[in-house]
mmCIF file of N, CA and C in Angstrom:
data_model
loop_
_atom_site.group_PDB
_atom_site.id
_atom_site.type_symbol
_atom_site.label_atom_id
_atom_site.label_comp_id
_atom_site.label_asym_id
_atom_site.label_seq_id
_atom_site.Cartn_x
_atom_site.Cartn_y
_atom_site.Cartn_z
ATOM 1 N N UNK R 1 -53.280 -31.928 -7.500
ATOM 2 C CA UNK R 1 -53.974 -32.138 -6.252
ATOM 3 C C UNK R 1 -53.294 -33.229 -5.419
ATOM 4 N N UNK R 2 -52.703 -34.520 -6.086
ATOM 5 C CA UNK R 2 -52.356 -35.252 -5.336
ATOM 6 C C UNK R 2 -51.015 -34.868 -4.773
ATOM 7 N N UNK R 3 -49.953 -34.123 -5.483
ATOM 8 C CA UNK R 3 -49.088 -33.601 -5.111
ATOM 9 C C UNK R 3 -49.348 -32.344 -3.780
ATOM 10 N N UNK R 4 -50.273 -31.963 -3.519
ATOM 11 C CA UNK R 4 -50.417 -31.034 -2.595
ATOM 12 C C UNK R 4 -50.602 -31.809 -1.323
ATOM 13 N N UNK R 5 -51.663 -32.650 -1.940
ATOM 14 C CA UNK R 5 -51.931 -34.191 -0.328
ATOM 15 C C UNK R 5 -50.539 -34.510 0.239
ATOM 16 N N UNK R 6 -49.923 -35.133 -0.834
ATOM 17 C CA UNK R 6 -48.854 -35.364 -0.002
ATOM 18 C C UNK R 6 -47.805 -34.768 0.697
ATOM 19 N N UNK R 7 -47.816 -33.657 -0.195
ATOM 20 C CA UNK R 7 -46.968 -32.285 0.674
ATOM 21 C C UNK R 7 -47.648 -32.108 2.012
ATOM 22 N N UNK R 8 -48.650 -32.251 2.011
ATOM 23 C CA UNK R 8 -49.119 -32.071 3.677
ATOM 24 C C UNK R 8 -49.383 -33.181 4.319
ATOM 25 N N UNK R 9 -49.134 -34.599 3.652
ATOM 26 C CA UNK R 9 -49.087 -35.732 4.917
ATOM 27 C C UNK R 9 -48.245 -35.555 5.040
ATOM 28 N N UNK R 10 -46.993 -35.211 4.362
ATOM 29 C CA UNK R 10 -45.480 -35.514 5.215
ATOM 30 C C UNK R 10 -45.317 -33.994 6.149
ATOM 31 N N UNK R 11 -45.202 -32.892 5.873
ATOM 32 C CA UNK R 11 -45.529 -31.845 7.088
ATOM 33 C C UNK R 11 -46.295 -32.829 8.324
ATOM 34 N N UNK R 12 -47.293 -33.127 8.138
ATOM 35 C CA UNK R 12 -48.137 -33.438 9.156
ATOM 36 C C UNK R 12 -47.302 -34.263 10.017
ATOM 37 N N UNK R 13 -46.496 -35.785 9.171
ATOM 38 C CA UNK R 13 -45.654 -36.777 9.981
ATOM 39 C C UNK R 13 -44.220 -36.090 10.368
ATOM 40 N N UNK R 14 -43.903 -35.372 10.067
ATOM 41 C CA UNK R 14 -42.623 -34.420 10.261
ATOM 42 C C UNK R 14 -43.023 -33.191 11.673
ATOM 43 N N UNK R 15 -44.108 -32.939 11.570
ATOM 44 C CA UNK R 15 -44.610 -31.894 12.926
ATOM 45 C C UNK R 15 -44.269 -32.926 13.900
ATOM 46 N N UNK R 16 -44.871 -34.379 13.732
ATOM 47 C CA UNK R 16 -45.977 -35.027 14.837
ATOM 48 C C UNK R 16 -44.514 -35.410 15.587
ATOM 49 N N UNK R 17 -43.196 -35.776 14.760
ATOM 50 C CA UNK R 17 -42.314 -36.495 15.224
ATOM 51 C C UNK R 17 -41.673 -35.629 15.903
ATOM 52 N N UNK R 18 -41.351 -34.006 15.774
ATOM 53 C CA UNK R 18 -40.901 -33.265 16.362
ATOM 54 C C UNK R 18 -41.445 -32.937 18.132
ATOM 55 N N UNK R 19 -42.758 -33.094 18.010
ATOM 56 C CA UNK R 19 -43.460 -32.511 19.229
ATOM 57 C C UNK R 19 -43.223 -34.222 20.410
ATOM 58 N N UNK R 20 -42.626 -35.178 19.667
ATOM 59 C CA UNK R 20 -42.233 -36.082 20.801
ATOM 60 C C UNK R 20 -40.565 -36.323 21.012
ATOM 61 N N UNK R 21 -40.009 -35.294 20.127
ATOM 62 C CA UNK R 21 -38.664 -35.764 20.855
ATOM 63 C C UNK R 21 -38.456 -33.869 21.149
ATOM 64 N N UNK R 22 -39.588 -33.245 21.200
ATOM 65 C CA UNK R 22 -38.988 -31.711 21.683
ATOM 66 C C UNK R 22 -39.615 -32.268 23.191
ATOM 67 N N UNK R 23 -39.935 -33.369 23.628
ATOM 68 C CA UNK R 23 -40.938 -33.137 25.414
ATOM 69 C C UNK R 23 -40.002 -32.582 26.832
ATOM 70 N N UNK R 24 -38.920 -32.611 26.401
ATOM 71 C CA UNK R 24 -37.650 -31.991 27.175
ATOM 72 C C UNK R 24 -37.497 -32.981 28.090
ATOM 73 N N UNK R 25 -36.294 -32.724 29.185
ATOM 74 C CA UNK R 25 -36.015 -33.431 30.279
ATOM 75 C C UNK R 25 -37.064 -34.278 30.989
ATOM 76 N N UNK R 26 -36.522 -35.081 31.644
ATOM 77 C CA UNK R 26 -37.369 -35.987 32.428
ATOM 78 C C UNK R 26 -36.790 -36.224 33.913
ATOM 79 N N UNK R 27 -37.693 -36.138 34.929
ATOM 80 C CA UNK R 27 -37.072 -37.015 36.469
ATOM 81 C C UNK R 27 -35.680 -38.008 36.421
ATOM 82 N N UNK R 28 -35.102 -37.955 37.028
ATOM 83 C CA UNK R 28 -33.892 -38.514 37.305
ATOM 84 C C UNK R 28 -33.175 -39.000 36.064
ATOM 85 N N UNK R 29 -33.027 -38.376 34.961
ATOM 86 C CA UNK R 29 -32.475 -38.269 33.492
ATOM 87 C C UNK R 29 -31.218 -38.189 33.859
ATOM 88 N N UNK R 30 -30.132 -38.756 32.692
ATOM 89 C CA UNK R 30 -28.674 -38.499 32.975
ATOM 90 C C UNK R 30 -28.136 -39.582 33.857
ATOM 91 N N UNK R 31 -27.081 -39.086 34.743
ATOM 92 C CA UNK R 31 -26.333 -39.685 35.227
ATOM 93 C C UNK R 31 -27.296 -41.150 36.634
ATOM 94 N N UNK R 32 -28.450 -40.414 36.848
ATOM 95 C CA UNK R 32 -29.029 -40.695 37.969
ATOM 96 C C UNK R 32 -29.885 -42.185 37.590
ATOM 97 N N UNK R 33 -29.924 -42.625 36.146
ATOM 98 C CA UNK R 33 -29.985 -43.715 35.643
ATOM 99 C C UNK R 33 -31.648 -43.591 35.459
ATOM 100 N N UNK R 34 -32.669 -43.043 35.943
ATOM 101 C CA UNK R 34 -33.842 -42.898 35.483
ATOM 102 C C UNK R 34 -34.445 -42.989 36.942
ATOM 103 N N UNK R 35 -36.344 -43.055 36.472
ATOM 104 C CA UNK R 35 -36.876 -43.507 37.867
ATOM 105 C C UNK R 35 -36.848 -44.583 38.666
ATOM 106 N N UNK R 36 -36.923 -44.977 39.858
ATOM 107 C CA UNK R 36 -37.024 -46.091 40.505
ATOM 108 C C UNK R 36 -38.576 -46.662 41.066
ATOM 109 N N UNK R 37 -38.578 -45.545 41.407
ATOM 110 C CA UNK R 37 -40.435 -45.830 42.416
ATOM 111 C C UNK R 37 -40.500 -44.268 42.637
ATOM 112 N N UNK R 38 -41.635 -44.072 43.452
ATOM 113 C CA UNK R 38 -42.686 -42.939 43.290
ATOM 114 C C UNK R 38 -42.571 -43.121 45.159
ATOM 115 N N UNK R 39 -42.482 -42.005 45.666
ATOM 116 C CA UNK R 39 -42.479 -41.620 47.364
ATOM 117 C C UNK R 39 -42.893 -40.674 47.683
ATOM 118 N N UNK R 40 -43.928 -40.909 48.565
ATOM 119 C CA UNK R 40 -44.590 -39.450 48.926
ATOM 120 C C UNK R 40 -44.625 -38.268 47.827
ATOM 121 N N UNK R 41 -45.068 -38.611 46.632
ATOM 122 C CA UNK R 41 -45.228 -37.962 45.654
ATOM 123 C C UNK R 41 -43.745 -37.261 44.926
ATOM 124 N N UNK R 42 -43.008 -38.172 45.372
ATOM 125 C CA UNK R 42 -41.216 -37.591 45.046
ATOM 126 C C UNK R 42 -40.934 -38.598 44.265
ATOM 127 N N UNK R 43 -39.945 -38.123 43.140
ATOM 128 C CA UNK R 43 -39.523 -38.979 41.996
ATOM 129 C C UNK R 43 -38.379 -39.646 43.225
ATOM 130 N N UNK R 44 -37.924 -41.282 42.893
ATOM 131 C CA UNK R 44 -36.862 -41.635 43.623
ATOM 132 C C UNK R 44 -35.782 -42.225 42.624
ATOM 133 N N UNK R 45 -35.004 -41.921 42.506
ATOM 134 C CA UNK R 45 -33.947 -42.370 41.645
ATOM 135 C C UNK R 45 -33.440 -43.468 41.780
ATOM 136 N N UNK R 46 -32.569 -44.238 40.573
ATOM 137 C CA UNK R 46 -32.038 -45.473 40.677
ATOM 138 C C UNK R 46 -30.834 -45.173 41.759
ATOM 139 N N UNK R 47 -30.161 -44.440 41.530
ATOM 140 C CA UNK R 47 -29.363 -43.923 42.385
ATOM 141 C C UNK R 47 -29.226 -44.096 44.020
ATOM 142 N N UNK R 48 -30.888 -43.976 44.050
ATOM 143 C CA UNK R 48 -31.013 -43.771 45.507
ATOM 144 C C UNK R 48 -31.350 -42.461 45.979
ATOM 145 N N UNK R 49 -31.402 -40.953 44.872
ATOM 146 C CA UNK R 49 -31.620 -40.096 45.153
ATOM 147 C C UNK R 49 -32.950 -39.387 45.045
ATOM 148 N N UNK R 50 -33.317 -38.641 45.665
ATOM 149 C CA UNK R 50 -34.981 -38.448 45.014
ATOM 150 C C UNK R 50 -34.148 -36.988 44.606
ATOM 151 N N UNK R 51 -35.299 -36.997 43.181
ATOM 152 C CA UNK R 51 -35.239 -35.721 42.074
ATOM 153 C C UNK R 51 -35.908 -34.718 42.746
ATOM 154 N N UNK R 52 -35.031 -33.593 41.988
ATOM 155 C CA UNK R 52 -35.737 -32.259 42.330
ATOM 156 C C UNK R 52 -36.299 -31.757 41.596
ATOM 157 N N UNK R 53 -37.229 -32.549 40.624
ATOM 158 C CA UNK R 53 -38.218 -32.008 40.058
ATOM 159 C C UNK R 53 -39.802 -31.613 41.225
ATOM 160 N N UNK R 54 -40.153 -30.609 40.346
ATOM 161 C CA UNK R 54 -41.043 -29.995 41.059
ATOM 162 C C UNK R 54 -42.418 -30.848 40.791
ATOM 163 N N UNK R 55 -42.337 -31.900 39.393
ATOM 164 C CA UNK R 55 -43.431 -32.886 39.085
ATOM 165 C C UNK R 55 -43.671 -33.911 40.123
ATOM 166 N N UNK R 56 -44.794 -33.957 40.383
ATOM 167 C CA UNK R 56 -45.669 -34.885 41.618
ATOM 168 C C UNK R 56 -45.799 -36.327 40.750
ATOM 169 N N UNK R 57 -45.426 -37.173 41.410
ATOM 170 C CA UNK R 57 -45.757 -38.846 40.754
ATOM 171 C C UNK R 57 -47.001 -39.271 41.316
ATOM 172 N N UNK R 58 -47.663 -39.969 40.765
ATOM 173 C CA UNK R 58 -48.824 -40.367 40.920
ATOM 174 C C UNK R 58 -48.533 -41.691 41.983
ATOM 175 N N UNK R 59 -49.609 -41.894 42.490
ATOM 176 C CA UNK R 59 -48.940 -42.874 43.789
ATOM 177 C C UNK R 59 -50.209 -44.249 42.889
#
């Protein structure tokens, strides 16, 4: 029995870690150095560029 517990806490910590590094891309990811600030609901890049993500920033 205890051998079965633990077979399924570690599944459980092995799912949990997957579902936060599968969250995919993000706003101004890569070269564009990340976010800067939030504009008229437009991601704005460090760059200086606003992203073309279709995700709305919260103001």
């Amino acid at each position: 029995m205890k051998k079965i517990t633990m077979v399924l806490i570690a599944i459980a910590l092995s799912s949990a870690s997957f579902t936060v590094t599968a969250k995919g891309r993000q706003p101004c990811s890569g070269k564009k150095g990340g976010i800067s600030h939030c504009s008229g609901g437009k991601f704005v890049c460090v760059d200086g560029t606003i992203s073309k993500s279709k995700k709305i920033c919260g103001r």
